[in-house]
XYZ file of C-alpha atoms in Angstrom:
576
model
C 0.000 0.000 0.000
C 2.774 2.289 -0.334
C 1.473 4.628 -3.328
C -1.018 5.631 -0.667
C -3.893 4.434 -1.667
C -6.434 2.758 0.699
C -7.269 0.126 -1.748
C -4.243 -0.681 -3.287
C -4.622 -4.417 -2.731
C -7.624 -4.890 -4.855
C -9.149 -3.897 -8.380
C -11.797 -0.566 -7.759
C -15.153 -0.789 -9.643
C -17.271 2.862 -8.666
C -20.636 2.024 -8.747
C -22.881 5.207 -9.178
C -26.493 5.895 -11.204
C -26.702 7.381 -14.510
C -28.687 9.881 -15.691
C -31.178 7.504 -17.708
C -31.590 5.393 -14.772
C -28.759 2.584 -15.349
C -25.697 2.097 -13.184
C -22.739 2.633 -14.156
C -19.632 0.838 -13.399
C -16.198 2.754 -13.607
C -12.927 0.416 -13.394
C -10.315 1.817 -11.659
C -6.663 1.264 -11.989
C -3.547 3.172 -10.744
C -3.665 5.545 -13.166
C -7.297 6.399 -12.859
C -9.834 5.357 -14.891
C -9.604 2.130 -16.899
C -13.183 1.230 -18.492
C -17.169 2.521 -17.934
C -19.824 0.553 -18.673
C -23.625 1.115 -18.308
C -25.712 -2.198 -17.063
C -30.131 -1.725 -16.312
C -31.222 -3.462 -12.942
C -31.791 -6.440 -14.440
C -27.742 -6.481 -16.080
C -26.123 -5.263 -12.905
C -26.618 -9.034 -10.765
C -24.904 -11.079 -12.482
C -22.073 -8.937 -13.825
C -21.119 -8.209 -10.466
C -21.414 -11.705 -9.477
C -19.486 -12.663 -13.219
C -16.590 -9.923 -11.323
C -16.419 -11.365 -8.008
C -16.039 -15.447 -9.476
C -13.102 -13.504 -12.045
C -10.140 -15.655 -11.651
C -6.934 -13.806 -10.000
C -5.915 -13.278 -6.297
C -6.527 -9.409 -5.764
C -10.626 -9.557 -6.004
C -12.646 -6.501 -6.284
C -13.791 -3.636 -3.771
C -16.931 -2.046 -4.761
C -16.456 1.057 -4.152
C -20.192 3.001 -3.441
C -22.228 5.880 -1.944
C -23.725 3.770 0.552
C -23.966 0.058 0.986
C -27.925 0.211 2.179
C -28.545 1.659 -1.218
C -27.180 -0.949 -3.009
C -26.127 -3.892 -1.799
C -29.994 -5.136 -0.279
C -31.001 -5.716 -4.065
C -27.934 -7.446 -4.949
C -28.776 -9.716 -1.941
C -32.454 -10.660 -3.135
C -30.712 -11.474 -6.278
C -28.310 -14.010 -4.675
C -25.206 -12.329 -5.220
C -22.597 -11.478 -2.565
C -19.852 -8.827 -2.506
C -16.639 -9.650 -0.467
C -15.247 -6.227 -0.108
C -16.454 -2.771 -0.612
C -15.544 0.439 0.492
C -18.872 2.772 1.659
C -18.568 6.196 0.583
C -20.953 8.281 3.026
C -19.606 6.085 5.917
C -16.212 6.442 5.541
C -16.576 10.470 5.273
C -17.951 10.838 8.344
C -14.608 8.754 9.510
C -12.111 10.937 7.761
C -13.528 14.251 7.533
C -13.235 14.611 11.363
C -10.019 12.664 11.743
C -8.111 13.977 9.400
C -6.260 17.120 9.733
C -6.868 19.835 7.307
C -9.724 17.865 5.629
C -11.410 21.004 4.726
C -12.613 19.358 1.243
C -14.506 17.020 3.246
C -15.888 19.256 5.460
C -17.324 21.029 2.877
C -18.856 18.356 1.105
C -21.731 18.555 3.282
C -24.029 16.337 1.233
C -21.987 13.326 2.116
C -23.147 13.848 5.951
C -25.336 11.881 7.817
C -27.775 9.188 6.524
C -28.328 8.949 2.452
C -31.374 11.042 1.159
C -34.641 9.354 1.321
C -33.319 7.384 4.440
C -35.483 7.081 7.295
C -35.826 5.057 10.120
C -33.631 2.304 7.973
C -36.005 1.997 5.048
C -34.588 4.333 1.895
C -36.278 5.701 -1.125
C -34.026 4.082 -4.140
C -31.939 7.432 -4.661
C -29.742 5.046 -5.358
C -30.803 1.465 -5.733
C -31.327 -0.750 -8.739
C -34.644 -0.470 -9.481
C -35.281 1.426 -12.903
C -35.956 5.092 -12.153
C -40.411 6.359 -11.872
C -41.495 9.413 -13.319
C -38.303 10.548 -15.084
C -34.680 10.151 -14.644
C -32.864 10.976 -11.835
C -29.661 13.524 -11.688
C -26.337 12.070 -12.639
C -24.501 11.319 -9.688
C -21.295 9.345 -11.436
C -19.096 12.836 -11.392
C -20.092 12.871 -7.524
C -19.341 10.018 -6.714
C -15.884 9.723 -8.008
C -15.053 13.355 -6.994
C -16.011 11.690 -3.064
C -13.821 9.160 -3.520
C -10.987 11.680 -4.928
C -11.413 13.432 -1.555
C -10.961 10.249 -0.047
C -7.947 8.946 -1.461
C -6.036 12.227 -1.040
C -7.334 12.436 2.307
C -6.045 8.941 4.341
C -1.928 9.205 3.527
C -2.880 12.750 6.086
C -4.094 10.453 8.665
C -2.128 10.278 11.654
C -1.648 6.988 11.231
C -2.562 5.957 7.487
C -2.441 2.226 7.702
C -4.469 2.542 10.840
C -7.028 4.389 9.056
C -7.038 2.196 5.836
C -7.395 -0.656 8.369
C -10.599 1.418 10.358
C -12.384 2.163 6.018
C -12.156 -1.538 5.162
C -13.499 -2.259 8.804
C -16.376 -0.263 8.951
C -17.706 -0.821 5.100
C -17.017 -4.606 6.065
C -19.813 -3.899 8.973
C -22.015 -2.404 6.410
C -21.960 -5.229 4.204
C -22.201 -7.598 7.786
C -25.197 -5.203 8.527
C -26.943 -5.683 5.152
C -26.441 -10.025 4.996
C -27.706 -10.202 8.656
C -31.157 -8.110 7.483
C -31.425 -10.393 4.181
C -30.881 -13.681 6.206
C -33.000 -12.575 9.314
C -32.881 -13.945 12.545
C -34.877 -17.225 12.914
C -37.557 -16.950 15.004
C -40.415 -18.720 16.224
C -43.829 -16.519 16.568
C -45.781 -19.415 18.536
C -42.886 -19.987 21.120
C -43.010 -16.273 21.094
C -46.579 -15.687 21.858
C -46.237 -18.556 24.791
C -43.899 -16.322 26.456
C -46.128 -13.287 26.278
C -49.457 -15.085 27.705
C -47.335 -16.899 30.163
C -45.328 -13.897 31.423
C -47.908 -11.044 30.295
C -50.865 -13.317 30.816
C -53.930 -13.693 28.612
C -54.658 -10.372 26.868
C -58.590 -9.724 28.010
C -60.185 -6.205 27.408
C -56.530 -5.100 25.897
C -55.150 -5.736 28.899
C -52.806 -8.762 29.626
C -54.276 -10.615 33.000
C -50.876 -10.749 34.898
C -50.364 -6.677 34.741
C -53.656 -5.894 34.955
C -53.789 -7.672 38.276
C -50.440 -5.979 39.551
C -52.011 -2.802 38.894
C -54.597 -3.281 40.740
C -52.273 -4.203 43.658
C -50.597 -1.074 43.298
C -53.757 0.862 43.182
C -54.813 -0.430 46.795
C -51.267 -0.086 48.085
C -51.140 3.661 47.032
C -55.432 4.151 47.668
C -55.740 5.659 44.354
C -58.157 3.098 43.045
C -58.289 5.292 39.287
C -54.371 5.598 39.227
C -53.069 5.200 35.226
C -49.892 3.407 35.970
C -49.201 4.543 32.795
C -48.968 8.300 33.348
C -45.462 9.270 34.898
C -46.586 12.720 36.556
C -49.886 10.959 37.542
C -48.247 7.781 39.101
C -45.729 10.199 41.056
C -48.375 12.442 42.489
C -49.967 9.216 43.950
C -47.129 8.339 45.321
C -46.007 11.723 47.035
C -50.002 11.024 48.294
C -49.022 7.794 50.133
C -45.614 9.500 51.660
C -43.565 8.186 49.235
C -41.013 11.060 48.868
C -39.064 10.572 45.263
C -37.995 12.626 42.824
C -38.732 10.050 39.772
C -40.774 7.055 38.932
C -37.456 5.639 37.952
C -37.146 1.877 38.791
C -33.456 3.021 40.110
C -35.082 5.237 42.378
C -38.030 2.841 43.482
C -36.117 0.138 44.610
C -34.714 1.971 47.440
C -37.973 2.453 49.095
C -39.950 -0.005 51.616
C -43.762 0.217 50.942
C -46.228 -2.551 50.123
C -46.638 -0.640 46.551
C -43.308 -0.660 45.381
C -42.306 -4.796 44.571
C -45.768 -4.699 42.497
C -45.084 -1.808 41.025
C -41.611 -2.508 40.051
C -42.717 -6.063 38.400
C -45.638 -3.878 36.469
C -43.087 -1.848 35.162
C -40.931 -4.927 34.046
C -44.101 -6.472 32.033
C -45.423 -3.134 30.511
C -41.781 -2.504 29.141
C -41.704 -6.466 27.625
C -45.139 -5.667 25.940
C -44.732 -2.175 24.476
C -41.392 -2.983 23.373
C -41.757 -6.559 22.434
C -45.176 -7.669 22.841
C -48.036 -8.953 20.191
C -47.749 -5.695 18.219
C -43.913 -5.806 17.443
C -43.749 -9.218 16.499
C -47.132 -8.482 14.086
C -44.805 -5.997 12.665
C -41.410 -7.104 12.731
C -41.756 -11.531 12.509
C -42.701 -12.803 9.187
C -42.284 -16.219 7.772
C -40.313 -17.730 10.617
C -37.484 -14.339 10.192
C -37.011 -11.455 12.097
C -35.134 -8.595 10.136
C -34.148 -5.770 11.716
C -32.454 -2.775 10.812
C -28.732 -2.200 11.734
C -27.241 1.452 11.365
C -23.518 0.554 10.852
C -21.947 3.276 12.946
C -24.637 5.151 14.778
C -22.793 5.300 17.987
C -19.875 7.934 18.252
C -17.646 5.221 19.184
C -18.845 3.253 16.280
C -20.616 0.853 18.185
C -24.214 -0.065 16.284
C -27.635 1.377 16.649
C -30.761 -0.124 15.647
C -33.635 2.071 13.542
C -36.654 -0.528 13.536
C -36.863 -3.507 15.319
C -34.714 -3.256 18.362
C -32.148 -6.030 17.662
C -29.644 -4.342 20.294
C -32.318 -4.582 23.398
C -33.799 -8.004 22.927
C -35.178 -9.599 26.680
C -33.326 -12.127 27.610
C -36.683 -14.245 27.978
C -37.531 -13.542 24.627
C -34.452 -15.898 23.158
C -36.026 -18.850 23.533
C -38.075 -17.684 20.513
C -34.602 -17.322 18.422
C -34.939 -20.937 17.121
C -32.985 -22.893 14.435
C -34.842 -24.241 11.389
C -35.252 -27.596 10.887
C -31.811 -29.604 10.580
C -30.275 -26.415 11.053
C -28.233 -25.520 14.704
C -27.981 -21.982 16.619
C -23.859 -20.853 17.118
C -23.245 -18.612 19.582
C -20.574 -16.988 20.944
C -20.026 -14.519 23.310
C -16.675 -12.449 24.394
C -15.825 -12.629 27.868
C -14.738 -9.345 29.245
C -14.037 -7.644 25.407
C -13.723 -4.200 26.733
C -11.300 -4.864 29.784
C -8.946 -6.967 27.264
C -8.758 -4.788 24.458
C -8.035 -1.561 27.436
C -4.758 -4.020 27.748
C -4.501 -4.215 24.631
C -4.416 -0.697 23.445
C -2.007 -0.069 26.818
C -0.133 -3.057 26.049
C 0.161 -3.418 30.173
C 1.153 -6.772 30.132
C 0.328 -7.494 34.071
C -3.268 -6.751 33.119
C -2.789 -9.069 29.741
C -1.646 -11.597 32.301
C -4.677 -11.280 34.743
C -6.776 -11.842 31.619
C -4.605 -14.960 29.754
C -6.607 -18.105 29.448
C -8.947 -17.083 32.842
C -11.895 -14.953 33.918
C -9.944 -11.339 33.192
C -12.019 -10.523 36.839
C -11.098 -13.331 38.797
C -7.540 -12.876 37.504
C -7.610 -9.296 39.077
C -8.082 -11.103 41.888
C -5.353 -13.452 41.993
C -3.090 -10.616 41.393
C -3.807 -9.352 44.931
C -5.300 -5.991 43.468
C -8.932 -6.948 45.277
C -10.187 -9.534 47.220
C -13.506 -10.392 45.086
C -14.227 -10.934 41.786
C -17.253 -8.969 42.751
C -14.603 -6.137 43.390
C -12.550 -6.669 40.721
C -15.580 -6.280 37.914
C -16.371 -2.831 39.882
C -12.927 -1.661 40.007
C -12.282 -2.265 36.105
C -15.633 -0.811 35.302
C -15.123 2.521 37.728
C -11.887 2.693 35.736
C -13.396 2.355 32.303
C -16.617 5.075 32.910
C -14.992 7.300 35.455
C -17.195 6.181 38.780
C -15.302 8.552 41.458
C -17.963 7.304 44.406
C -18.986 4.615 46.427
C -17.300 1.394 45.822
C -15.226 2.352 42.406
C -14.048 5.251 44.778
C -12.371 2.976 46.942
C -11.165 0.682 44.407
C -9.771 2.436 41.498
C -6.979 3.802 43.102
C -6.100 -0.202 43.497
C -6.239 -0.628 39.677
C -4.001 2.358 39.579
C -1.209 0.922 41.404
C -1.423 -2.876 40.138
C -1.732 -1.749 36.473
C -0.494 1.710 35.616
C -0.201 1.566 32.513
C -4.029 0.521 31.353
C -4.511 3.157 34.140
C -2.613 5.543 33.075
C -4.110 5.791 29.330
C -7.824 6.000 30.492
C -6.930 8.991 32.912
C -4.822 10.407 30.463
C -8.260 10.193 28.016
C -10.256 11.886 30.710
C -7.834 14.501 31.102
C -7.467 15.111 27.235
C -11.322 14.886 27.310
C -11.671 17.626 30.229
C -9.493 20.503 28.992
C -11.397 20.154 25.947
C -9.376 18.195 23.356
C -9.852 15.544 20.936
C -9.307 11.294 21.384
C -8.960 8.928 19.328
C -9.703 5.092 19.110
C -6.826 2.437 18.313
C -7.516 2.725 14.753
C -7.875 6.584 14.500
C -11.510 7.354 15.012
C -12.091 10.523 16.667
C -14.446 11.689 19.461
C -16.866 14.746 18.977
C -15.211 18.142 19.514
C -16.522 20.011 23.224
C -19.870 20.930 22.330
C -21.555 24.109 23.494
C -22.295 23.288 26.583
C -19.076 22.750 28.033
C -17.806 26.127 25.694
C -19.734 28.068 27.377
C -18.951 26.765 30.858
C -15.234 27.138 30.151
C -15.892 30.567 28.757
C -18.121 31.386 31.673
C -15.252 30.627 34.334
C -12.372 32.294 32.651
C -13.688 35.816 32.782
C -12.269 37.926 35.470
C -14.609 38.070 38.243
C -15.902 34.846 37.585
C -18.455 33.591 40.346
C -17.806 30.457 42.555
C -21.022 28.877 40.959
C -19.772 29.301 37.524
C -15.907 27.784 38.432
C -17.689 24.487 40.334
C -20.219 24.368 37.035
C -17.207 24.449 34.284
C -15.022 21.500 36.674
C -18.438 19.682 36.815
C -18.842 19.522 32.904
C -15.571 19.669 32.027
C -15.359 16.312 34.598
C -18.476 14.763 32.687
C -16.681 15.547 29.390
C -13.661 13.402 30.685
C -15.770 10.558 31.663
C -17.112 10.683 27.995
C -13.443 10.655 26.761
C -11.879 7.842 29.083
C -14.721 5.558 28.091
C -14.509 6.624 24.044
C -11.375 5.007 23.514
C -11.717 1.724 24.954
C -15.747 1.195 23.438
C -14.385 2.552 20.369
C -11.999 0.337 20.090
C -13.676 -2.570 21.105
C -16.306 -2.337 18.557
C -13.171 -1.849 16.135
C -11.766 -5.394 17.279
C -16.121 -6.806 17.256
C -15.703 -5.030 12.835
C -13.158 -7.076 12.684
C -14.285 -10.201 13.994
C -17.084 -10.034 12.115
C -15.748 -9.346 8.543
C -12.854 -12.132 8.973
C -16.295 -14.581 10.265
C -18.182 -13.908 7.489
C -15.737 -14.491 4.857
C -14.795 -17.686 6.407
C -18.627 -19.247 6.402
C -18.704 -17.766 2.872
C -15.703 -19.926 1.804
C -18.287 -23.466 3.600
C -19.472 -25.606 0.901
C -23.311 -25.635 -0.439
C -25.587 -28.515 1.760
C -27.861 -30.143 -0.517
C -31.274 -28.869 -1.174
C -32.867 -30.938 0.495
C -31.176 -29.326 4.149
C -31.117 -26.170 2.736
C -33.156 -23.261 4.739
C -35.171 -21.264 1.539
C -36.457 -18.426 4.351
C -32.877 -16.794 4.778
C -32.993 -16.308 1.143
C -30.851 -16.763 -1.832
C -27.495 -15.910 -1.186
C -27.583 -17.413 2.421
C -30.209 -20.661 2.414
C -27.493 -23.211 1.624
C -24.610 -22.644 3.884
C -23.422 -21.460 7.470
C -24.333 -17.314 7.941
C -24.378 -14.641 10.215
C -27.650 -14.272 11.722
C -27.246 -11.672 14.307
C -25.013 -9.028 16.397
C -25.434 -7.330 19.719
C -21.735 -5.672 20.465
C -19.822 -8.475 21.364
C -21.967 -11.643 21.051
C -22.395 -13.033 17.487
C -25.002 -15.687 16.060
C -24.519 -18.248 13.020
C -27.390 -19.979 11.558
C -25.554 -23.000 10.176
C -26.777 -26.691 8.709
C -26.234 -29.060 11.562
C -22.891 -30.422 9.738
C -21.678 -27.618 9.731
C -22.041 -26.535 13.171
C -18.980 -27.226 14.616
C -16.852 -25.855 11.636
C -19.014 -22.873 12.375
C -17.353 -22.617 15.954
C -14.350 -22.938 14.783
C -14.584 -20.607 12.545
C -15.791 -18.296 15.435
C -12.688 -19.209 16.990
C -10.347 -18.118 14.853
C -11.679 -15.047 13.649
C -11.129 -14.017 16.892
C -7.468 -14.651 17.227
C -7.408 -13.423 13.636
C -9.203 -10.131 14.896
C -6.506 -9.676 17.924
C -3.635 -10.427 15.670
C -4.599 -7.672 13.135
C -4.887 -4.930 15.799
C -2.516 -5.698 18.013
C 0.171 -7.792 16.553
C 2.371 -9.789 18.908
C 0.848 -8.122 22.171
C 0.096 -10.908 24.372
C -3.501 -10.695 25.056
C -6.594 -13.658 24.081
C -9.927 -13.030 23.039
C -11.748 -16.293 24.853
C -15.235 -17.532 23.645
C -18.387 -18.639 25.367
C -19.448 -20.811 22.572
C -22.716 -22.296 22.478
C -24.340 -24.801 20.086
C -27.782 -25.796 20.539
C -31.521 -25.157 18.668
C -32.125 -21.776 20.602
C -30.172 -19.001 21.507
C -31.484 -19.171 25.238
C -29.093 -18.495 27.984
């Protein structure tokens, strides 16, 4: 990669829409452009998948404005991209890490989502269908003008392999993002309506029978026999009736108080959030023909962790996995990473004494052995006080231990918050950057340097500028472990992609063309992955799991000591 470029080590095809409708595929070569060619929706299929068979070592990376625009109907067609670089997320990347990116800056219609795009479902600005009601502006000149801007812009980078590394990562989660949608998750809508009526109870009068009856136990308790449980200001008014003195309704809040209302309350609470967020009217909306397919946004964190935009993949009930079943003949592989954060903080520090606490053992209970705490109870408090900033209570007391048994994990995180504090700028492993201070904390800076500045405004400014720091401390390590969780996921998925075809006859025709005949992703939450996989290949599935792990810890962080263990689990659910 030494002429610069970020995708030096494969042949560039620029996919963007023509004026008429078509797409149009520009070949790229060193020199710039090598070939153009204009293919209809119903050409474009198969002469991408006729590119990606093409004989020869180096493969392609489609290089486009965003991969929800086009990859979704390249999917339904049964044809699979194995690299790609996404255009509108990798700007948001570099035009706030790079220095002096003012060409990026000021190509403001490359921020945010694509245009069309709301809450994940987008108007085919883009896509391959052929264009209604006229033709659409040409976007090819754009396009490849964005990716100028791009290629000029990552040999700035403070670190440019880094950054090349963090592109290829994060387009690899859009393309993850995209399969995982196209596949769906396999779920069962009977085994999931037996866990509403048996937790909920029977629905009667549009009321399940179960909360209906706590509420009425809370009505008595509180003698406000026409309380709506459901009405914040009215529910705390009835309790400030009975004595109960609190500030919130807030189930953090409630639990500290000793009244015959509260335990029934609290358990209301628990089943009204399980139905409105995951009852009978999400899964007649989201749970069709055996698959649930939500809708990932690649990148919607600041850290680059994942969001969700319909469907709530990232907050699925624990109860509610039972319902995550395998088809027929077919197994649920899970795997979860114990401790991911807390590792890759070692990592990124390289402190090997916390690397050591964490080889081949509970990273907690190995805090333990090394004297730093007494508990593993302790030691999970410590590390997470350490990682968010807790200054009270328990992570008070025990931070300060962390401090002196590993300095040097220590000693980057407090370094973060003090960056983070005074106002400056952090960055995650592979080079993403944290938001600037916002206007808020300006102010409150501003606020205390003036001369005469009052007491009140000097203890507000520390107090933001200390929340700010928190913020910062905690940036670097989840940003970089959803950096390592990218690149788990795009080694995994182009290891099942290498499995061989079952036969039809095992095959599972719901998860589609491209993914009905061999192992696949089926789902993502952070650091716990899901493969839908034929029950022979099950096991290679694992495996696979496995070593896209240590692949994933290798590529980051080289020779550094440090393991990535796995909580693997095969069985026909994904209940814990």
């Amino acid at each position: 990669m030494g002429d610069g470029s970020p995708w030096a080590d494969a042949e560039r095809i620029v996919l963007a829409r023509a004026l008429d409708g078509r797409a149009v595929a520009t070949v790229l070569d060193r020199d710039g452009e090598r070939g153009r060619r204009a293919l209809s929706a119903a050409e474009l299929p198969a002469w991408v998948a006729e590119r990606e068979a093409s004989p020869g070592s180096r493969g392609v990376r489609w290089i486009w404005s965003s991969t929800t625009e086009w990859y979704p109907a390249l999917l339904e067609a049964g044809v699979r991209v194995a690299r790609c670089h996404d255009l509108r997320l990798c700007h948001a990347i570099l035009r706030d890490a790079v220095p002096g990116a003012a060409e990026l800056r000021a190509a403001v219609q490359w921020n945010g989502a694509a245009a069309g795009e709301t809450a994940g479902h987008t108007e085919a600005l883009f896509s391959l269908d052929e264009p209604r009601g006229g033709p659409r502006r040409d976007d090819v000149r754009e396009v490849l003008e964005e990716l100028a801007r791009q290629d000029a812009a990552v040999p700035r980078a403070t670190d440019p392999g880094r950054m090349r590394l963090l592109l290829a990562a994060e387009s690899a989660g859009a393309l993850v993002a995209a399969e995982l949608a196209s596949a769906g998750v396999p779920w069962d809508a009977e085994h999931h309506r037996r866990i509403l009526e048996d937790v909920l109870g029977p629905r009667r009068g549009g009321v399940p029978q179960n909360m209906g009856r706590l509420a009425g136990e809370v009505r008595a308790a509180l003698g406000d026999p026409a309380l709506a449980l459901d009405s914040p200001p009215r529910l705390l008014k009835a309790l400030h009736n009975a004595g109960i003195r609190v500030d919130s309704t807030s189930k953090w809040e409630l639990r500290e108080i000793d009244h015959p209302a509260i335990a029934p309350l609290l358990e209301y609470k628990r089943l009204s959030r399980l139905l409105s967020a995951n009852g009978w009217a999400w899964l007649d909306e989201w749970v069709h023909d055996h698959r649930f397919r939500p809708v990932y946004v690649p990148g919607g964190v600041v850290t680059g962790r994942w969001a969700s935009s319909g469907g709530g993949a990232l907050q699925l009930p624990r109860q509610l996995r039972q319902a995550l079943r395998a088809d027929p003949g077919w197994r649920i592989v899970t795997a979860d990473v114990a401790q991911l954060e807390p590792r890759v903080l070692a990592a990124m520090s390289r402190d090997a004494r916390l690397a050591d606490a964490a080889r081949g053992r509970d990273l907690y209970e190995g805090i333990v052995a090394s004297g730093a705490v007494a508990t593993r109870a302790e030691g999970k408090i410590a590390m997470l006080g350490a990682m968010y900033g807790a200054t009270t209570g328990d992570s008070g007391r025990l931070v300060p231990r962390l401090r002196s048994a590993y300095p040097r994990a220590m000693g980057l995180v407090d370094a973060a918050a003090r960056t983070g504090a005074d106002g400056g700028v952090v960055s995650t492993w592979l080079g993403r950057t944290s938001p600037a201070p916002d206007e808020l904390w300006r102010d409150a800076q501003t606020r205390a340097s003036r001369p005469g500045a009052s007491a009140a405004d000097e203890t507000r400014a520390r107090r933001i500028g200390r929340d700010r720091g928190r913020f910062t401390r905690n940036f670097i390590v989840q940003g970089t472990a959803a950096e390592w969780a990218l690149a788990w996921l795009a080694d995994l998925r182009l290891r099942l992609a290498d499995f061989p075809q079952v036969e039809s006859g095992s095959a599972a025709p719901r998860s589609g063309r491209a993914f009905s005949r061999r192992a696949h992703l089926a789902f993502f939450l952070h650091d716990e992955v899901l493969i839908h996989a034929p029950e022979e290949q099950a096991d290679a599935a694992a495996q696979a799991m496995r070593d896209a792990a240590e692949a994933a810890g290798r590529l980051l962080f080289g020779s550094f000591p440090i393991d990535f263990p796995l909580d693997l689990r095969i069985s026909d659910s994904a209940a814990k």
